[in-house]
mmCIF file with all atom_site columns, C-alpha atoms and ligand atoms in Angstrom:
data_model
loop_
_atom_site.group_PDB
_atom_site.id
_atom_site.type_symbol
_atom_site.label_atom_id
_atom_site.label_alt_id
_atom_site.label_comp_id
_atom_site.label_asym_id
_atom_site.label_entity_id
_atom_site.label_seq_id
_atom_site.pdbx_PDB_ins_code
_atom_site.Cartn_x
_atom_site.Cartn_y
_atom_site.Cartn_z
_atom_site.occupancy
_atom_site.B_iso_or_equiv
_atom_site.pdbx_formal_charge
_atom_site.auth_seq_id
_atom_site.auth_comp_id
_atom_site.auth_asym_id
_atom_site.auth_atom_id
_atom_site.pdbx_PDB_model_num
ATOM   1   C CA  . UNK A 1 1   ? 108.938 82.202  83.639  1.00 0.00 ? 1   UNK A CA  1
ATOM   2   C CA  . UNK A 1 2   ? 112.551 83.653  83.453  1.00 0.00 ? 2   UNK A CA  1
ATOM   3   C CA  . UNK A 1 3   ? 113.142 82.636  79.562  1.00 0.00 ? 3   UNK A CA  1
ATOM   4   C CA  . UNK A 1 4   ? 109.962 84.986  79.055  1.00 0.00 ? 4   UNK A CA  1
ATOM   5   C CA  . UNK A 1 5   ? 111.404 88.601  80.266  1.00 0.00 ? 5   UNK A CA  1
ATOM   6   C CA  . UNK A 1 6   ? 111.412 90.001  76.711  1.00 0.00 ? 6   UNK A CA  1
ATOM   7   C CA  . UNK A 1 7   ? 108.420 88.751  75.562  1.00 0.00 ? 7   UNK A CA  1
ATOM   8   C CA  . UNK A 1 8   ? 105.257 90.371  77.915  1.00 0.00 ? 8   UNK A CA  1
ATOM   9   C CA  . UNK A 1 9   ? 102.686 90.718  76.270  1.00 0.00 ? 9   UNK A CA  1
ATOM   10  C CA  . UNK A 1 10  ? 101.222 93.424  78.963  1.00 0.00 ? 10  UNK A CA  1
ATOM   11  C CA  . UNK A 1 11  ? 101.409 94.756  82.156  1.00 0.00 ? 11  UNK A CA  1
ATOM   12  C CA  . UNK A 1 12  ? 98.477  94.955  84.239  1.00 0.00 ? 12  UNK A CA  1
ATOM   13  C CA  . UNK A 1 13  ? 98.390  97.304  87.376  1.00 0.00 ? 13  UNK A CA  1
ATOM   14  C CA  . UNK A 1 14  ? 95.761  95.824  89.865  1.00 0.00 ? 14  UNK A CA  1
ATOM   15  C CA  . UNK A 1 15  ? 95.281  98.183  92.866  1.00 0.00 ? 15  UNK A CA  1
ATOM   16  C CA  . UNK A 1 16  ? 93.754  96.481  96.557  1.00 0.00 ? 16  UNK A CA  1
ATOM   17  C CA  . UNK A 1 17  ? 91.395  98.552  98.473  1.00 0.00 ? 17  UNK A CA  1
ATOM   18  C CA  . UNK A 1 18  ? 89.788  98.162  101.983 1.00 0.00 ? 18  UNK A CA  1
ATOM   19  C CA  . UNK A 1 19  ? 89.772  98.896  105.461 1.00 0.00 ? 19  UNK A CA  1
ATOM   20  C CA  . UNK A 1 20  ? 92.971  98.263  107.519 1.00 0.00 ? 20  UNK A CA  1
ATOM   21  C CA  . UNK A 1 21  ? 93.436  94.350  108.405 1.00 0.00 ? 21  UNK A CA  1
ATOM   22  C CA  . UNK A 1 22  ? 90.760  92.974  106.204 1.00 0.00 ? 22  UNK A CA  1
ATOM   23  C CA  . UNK A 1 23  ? 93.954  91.209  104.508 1.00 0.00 ? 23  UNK A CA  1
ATOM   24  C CA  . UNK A 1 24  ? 95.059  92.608  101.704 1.00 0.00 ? 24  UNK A CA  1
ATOM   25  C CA  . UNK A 1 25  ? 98.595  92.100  102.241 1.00 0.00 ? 25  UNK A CA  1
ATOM   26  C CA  . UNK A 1 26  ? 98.506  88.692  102.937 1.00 0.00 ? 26  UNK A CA  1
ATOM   27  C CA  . UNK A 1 27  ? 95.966  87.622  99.631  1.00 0.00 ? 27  UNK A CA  1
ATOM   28  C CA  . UNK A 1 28  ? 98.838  89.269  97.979  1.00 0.00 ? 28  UNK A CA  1
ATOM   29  C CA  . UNK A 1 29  ? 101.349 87.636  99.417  1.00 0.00 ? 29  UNK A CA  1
ATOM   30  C CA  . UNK A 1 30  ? 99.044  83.905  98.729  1.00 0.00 ? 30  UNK A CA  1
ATOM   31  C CA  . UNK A 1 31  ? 98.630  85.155  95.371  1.00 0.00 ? 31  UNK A CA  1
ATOM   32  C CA  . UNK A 1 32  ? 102.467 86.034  94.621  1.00 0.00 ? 32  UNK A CA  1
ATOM   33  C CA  . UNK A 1 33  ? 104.610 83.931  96.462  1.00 0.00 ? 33  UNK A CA  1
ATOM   34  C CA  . UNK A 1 34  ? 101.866 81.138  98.043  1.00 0.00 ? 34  UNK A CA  1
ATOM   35  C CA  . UNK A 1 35  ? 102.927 82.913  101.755 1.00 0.00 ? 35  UNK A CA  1
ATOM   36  C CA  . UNK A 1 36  ? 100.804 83.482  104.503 1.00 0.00 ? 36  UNK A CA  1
ATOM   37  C CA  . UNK A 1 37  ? 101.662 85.015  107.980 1.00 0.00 ? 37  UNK A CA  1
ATOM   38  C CA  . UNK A 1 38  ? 99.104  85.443  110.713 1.00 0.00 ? 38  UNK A CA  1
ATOM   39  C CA  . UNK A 1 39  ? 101.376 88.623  112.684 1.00 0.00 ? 39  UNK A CA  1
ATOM   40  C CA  . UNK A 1 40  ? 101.107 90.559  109.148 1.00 0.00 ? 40  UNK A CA  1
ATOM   41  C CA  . UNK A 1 41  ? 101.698 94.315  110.279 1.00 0.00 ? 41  UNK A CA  1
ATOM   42  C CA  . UNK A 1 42  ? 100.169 97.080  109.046 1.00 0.00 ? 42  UNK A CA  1
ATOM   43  C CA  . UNK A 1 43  ? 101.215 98.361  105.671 1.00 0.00 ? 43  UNK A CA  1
ATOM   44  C CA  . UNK A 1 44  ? 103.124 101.964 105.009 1.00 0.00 ? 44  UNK A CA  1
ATOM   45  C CA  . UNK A 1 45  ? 102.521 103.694 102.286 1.00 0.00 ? 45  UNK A CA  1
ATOM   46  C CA  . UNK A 1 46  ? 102.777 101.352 99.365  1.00 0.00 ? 46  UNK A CA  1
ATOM   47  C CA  . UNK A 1 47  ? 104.300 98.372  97.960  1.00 0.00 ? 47  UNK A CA  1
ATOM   48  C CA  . UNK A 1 48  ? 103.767 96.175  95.178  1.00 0.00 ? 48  UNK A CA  1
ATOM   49  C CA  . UNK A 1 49  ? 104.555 92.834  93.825  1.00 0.00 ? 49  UNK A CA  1
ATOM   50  C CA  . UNK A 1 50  ? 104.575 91.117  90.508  1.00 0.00 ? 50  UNK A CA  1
ATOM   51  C CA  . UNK A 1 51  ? 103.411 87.804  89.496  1.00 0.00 ? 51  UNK A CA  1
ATOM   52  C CA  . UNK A 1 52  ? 104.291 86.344  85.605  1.00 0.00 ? 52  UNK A CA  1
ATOM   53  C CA  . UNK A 1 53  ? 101.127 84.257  84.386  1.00 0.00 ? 53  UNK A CA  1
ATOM   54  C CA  . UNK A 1 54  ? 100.137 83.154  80.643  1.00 0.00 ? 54  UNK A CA  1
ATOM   55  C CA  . UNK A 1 55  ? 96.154  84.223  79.884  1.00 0.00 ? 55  UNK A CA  1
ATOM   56  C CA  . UNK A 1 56  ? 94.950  82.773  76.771  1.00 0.00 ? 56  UNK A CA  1
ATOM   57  C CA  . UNK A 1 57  ? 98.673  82.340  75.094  1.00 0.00 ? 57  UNK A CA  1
ATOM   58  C CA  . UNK A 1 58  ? 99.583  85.389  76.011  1.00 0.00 ? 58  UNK A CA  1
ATOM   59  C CA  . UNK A 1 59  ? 102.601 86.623  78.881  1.00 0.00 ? 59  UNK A CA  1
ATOM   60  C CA  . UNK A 1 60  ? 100.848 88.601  81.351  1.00 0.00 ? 60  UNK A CA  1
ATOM   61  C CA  . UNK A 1 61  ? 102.845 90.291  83.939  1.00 0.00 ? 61  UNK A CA  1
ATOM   62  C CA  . UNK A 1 62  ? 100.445 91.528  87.000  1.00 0.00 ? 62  UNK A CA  1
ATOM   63  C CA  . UNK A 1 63  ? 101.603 93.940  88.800  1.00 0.00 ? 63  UNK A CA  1
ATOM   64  C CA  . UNK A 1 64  ? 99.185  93.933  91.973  1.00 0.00 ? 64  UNK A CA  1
ATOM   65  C CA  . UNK A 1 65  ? 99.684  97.307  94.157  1.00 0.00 ? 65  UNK A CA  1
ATOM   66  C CA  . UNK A 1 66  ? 98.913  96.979  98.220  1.00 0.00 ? 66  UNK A CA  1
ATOM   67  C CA  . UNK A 1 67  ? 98.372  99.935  99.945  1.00 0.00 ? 67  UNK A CA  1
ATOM   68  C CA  . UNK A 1 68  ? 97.515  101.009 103.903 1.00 0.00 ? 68  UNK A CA  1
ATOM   69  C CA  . UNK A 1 69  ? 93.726  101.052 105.059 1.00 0.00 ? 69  UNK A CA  1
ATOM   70  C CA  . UNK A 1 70  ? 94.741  102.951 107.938 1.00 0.00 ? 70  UNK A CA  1
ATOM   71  C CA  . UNK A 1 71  ? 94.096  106.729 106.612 1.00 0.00 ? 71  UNK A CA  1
ATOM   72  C CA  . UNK A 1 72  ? 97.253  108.187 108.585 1.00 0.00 ? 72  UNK A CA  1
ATOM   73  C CA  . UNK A 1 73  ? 99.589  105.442 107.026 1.00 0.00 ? 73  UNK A CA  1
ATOM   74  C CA  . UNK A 1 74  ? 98.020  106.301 103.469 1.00 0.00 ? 74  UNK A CA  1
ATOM   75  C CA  . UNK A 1 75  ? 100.699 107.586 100.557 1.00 0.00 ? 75  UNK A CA  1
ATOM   76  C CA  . UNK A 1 76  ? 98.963  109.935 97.695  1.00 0.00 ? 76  UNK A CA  1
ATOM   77  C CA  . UNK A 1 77  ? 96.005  108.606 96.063  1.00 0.00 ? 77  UNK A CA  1
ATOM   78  C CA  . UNK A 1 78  ? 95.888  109.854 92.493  1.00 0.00 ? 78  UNK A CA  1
ATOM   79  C CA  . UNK A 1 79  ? 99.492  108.499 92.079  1.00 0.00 ? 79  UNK A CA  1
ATOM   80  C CA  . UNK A 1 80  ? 98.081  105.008 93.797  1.00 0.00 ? 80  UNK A CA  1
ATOM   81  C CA  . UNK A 1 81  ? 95.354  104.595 90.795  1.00 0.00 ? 81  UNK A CA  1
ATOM   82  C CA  . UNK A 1 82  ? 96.844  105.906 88.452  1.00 0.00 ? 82  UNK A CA  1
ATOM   83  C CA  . UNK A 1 83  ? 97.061  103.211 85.451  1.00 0.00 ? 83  UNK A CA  1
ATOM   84  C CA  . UNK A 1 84  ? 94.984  100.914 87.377  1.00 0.00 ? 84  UNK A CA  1
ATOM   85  C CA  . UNK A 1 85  ? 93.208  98.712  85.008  1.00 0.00 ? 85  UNK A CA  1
ATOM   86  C CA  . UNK A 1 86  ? 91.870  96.695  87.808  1.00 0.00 ? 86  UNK A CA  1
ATOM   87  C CA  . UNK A 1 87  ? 90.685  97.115  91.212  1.00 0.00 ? 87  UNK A CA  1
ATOM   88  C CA  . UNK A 1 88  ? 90.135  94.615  94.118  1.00 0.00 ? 88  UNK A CA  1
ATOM   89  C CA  . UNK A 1 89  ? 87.659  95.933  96.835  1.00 0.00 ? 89  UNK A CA  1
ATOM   90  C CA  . UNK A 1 90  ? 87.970  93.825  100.031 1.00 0.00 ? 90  UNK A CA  1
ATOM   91  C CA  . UNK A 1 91  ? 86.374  93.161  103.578 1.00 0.00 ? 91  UNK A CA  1
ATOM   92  C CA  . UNK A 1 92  ? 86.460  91.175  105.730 1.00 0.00 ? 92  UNK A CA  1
ATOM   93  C CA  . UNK A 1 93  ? 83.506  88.874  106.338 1.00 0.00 ? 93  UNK A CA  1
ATOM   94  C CA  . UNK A 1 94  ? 83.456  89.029  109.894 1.00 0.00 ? 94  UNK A CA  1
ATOM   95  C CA  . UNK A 1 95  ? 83.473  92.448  110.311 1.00 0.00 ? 95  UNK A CA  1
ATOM   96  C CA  . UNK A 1 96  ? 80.430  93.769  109.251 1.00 0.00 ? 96  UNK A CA  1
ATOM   97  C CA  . UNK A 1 97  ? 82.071  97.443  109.455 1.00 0.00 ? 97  UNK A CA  1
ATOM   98  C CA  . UNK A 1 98  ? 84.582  96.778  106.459 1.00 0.00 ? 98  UNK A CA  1
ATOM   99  C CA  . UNK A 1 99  ? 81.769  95.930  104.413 1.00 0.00 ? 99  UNK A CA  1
ATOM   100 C CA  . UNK A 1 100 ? 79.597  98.495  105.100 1.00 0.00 ? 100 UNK A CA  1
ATOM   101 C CA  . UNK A 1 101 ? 82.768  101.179 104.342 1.00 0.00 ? 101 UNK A CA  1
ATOM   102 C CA  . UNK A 1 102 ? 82.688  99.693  101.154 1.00 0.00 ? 102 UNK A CA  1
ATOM   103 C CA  . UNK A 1 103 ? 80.500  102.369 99.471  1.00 0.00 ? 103 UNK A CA  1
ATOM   104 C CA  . UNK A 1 104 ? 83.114  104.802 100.617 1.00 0.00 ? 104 UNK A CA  1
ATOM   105 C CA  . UNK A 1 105 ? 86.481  103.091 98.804  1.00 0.00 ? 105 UNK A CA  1
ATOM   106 C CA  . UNK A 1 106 ? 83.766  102.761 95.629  1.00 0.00 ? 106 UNK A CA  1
ATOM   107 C CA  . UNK A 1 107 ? 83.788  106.394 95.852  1.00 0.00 ? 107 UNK A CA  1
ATOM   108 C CA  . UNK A 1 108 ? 87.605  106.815 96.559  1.00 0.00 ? 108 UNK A CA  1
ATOM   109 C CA  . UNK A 1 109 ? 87.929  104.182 93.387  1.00 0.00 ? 109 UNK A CA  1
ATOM   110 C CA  . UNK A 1 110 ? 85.503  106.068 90.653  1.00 0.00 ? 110 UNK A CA  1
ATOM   111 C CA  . UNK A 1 111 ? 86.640  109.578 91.917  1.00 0.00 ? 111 UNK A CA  1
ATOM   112 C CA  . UNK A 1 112 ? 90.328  109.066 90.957  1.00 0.00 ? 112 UNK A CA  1
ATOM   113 C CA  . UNK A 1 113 ? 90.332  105.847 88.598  1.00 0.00 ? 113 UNK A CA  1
ATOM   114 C CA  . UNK A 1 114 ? 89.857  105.076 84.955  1.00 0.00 ? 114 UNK A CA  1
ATOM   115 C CA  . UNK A 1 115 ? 86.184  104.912 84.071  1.00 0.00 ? 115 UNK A CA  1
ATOM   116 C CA  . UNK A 1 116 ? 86.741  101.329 82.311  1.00 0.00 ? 116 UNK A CA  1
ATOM   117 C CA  . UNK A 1 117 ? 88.616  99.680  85.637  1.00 0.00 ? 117 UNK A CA  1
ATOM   118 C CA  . UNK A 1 118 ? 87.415  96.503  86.576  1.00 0.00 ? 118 UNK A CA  1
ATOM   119 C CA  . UNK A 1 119 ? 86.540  96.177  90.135  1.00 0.00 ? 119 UNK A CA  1
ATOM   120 C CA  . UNK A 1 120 ? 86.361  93.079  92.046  1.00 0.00 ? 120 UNK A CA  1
ATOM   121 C CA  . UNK A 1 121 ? 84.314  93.004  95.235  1.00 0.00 ? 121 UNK A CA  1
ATOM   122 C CA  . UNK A 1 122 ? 86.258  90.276  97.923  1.00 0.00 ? 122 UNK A CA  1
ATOM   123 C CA  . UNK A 1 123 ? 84.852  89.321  100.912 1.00 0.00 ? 123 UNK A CA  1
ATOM   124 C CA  . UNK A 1 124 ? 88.133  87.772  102.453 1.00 0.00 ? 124 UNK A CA  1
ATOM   125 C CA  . UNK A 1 125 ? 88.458  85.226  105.461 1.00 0.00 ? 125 UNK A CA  1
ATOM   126 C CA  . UNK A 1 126 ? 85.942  82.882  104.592 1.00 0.00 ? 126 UNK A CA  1
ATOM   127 C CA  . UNK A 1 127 ? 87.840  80.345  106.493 1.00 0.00 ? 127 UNK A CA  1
ATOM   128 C CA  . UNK A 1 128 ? 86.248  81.804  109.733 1.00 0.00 ? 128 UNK A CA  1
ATOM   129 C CA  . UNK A 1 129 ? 82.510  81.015  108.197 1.00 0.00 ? 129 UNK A CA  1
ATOM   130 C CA  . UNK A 1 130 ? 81.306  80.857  111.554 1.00 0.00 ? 130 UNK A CA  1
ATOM   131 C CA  . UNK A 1 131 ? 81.898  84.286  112.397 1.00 0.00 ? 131 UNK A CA  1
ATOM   132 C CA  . UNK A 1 132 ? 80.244  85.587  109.466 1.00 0.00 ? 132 UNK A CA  1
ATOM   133 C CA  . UNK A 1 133 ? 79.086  89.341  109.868 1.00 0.00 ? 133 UNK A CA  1
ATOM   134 C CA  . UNK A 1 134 ? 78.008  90.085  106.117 1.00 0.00 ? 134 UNK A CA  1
ATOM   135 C CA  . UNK A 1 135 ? 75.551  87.515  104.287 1.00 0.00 ? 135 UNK A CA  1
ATOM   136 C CA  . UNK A 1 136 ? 76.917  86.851  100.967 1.00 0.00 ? 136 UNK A CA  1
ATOM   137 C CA  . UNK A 1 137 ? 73.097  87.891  99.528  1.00 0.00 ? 137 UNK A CA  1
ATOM   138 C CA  . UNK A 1 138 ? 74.417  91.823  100.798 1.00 0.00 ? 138 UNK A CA  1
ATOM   139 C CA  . UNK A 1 139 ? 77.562  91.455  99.259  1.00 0.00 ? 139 UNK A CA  1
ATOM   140 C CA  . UNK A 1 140 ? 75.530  90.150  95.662  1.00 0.00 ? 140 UNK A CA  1
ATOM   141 C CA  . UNK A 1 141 ? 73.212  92.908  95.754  1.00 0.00 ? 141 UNK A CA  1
ATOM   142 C CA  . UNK A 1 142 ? 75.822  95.643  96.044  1.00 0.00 ? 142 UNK A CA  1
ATOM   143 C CA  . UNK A 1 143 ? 78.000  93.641  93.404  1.00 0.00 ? 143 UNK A CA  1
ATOM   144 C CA  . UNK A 1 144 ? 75.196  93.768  91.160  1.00 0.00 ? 144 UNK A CA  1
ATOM   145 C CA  . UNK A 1 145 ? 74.325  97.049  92.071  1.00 0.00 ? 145 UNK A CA  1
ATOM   146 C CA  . UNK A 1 146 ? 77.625  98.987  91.058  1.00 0.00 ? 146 UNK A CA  1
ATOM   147 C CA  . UNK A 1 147 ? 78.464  96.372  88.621  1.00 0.00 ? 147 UNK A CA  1
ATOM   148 C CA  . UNK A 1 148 ? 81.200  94.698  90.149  1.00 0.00 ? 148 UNK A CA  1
ATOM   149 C CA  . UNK A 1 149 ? 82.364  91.091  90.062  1.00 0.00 ? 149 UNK A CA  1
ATOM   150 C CA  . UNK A 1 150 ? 82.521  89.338  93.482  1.00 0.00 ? 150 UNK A CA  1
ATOM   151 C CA  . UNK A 1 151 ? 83.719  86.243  95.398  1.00 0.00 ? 151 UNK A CA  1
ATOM   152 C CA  . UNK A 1 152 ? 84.588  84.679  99.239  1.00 0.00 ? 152 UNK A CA  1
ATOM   153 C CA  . UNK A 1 153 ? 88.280  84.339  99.953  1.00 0.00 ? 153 UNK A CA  1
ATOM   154 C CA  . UNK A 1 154 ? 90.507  83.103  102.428 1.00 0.00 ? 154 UNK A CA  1
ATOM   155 C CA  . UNK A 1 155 ? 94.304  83.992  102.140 1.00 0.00 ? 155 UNK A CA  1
ATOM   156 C CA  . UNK A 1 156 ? 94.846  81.395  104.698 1.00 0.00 ? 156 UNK A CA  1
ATOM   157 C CA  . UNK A 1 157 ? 93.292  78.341  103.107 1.00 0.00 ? 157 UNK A CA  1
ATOM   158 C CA  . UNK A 1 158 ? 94.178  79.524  100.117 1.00 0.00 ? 158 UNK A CA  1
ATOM   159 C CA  . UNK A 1 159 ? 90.182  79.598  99.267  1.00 0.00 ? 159 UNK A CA  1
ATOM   160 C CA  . UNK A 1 160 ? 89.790  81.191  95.353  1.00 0.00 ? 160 UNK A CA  1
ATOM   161 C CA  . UNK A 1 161 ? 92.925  83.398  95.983  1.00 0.00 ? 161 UNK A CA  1
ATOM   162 C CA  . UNK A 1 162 ? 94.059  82.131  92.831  1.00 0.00 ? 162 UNK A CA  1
ATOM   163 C CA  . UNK A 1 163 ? 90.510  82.015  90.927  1.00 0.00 ? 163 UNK A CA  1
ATOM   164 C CA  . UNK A 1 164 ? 89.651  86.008  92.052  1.00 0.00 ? 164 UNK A CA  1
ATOM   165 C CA  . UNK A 1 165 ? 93.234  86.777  90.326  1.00 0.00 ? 165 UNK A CA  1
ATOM   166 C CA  . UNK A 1 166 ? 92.520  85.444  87.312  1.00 0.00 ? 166 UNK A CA  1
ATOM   167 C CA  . UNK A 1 167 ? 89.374  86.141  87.380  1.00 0.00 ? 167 UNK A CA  1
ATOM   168 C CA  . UNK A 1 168 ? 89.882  89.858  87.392  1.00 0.00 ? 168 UNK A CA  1
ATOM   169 C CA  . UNK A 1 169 ? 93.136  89.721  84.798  1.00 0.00 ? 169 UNK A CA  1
ATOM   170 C CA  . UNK A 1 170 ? 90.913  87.647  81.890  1.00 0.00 ? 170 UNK A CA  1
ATOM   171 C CA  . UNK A 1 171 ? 88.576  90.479  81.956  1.00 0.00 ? 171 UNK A CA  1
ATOM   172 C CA  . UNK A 1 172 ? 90.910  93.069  82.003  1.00 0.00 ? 172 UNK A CA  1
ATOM   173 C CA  . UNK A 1 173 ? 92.178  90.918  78.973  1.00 0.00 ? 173 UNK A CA  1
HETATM 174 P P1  . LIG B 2 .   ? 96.539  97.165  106.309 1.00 0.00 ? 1   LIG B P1  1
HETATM 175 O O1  . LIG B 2 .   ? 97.918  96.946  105.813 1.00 0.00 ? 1   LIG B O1  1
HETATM 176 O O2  . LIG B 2 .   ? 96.499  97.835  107.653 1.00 0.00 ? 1   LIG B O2  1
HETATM 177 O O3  . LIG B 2 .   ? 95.658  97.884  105.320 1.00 0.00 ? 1   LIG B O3  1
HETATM 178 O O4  . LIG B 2 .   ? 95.867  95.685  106.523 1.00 0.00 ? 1   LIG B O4  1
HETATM 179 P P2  . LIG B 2 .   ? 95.624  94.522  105.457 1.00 0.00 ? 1   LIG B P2  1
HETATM 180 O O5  . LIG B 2 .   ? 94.275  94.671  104.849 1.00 0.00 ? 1   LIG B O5  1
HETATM 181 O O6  . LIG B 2 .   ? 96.765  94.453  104.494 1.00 0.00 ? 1   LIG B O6  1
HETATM 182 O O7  . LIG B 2 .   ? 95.571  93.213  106.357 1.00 0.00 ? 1   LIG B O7  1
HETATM 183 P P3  . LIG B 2 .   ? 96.679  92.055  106.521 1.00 0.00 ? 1   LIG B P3  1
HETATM 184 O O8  . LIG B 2 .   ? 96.889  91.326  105.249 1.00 0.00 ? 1   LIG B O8  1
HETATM 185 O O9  . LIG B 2 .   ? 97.880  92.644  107.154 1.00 0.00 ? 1   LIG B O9  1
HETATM 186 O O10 . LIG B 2 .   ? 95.940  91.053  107.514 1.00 0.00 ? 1   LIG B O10 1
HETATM 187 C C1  . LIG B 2 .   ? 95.417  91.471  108.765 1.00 0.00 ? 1   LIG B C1  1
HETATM 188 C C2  . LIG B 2 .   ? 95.250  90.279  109.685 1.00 0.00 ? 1   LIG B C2  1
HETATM 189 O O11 . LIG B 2 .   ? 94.263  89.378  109.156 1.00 0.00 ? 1   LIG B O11 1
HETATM 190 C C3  . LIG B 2 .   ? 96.534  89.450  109.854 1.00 0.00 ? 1   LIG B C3  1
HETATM 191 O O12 . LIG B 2 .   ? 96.594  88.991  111.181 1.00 0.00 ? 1   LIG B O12 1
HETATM 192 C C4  . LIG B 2 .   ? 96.330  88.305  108.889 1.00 0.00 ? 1   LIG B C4  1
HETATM 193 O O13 . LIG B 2 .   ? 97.049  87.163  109.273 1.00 0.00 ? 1   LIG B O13 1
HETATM 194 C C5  . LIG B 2 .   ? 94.826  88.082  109.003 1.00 0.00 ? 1   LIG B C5  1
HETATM 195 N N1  . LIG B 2 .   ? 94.265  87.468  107.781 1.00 0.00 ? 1   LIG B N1  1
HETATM 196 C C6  . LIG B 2 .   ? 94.464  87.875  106.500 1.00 0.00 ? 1   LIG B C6  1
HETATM 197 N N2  . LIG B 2 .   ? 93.792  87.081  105.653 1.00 0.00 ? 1   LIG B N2  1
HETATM 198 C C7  . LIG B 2 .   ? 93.149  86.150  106.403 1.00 0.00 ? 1   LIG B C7  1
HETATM 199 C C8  . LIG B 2 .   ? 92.279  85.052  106.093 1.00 0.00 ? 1   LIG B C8  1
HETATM 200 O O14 . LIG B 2 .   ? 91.956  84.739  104.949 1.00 0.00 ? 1   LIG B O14 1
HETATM 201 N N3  . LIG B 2 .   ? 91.802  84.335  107.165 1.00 0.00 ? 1   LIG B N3  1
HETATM 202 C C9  . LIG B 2 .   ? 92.126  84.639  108.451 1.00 0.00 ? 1   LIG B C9  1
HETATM 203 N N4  . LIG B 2 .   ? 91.611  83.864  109.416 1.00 0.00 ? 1   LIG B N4  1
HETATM 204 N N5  . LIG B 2 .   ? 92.955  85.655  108.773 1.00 0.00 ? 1   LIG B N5  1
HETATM 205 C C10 . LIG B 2 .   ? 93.449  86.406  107.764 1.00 0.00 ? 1   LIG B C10 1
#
């Protein structure tokens, strides 16, 4: 998309939430550069990436912020949501723990975002359906619930990586 630099239409900041390791940096790095790595380390403090897409005609640059679940590791919050437009809230499916912490980043989220964000509930590693710890009827009820949109991932297949992207940029558009 290089010949389109001067012509974005918007820029859309898209924070990730969740507990450490429930993958966050690695759907990011599916998402962005179509990389996986099964030794990802633990984020510090923040980092972002971009990705250049075209919604409905329109240049759309996304602009999808990672940060650290691991409290000690975590940079300022208010500065982290701050012109968030979209939010995506993810745990991992086999731990049942990362789900149930999912009221508390909800909090987190609404306590220091923009009351119109759109928030994106992910339950990611989907490839490992045999350890499932969270029935996907809990993770429907809470989505419907707090009003948030939800799907199964899996960064490592690649499993709607893509589709919960877009997904969450069209309705922020
Ligand atoms: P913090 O940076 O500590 O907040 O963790 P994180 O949420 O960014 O997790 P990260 O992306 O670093 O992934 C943690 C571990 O889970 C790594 O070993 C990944 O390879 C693995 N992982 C991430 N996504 C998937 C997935 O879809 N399937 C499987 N099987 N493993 C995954």
């Amino acid at each position: 998309y290089g010949d389109y630099n001067q012509k974005i239409d918007y820029v859309f900041k898209v924070v990730l939430i969740g507990d450490s390791a429930v993958g966050k940096t690695q759907l990011l790095a599916r998402f962005a550069r179509n990389e996986f790595s099964l030794d990802s380390k633990a984020t510090i403090g923040v980092e972002f990436q971009t990705k250049t897409l075209i919604i409905d005609n329109k240049i759309i640059k996304a602009q999808i912020w990672d940060t650290a679940g691991q409290e000690r590791y975590r940079a300022v919050t208010s500065a982290y949501y701050r012109g968030a437009v979209g939010a995506m809230l993810v745990y991992d499916m086999t731990k049942r723990q990362s789900f149930d912490h999912m009221v508390k980043w909800l909090e987190e989220l609404r306590g220091h975002a923009d009351q119109n964000i759109v928030i994106m509930l992910i339950g990611n590693k989907c490839d490992l359906g045999s350890l499932r710890a969270v029935p996907m009827e809990d993770a429907e009820e809470l989505a419907q619930r707090e009003n948030l949109f939800f799907m199964e991932t899996s960064a490592l297949e690649s499993t709607n990586v893509e589709t919960c992207f877009l997904t969450i940029l069209t309705e922020i558009y």
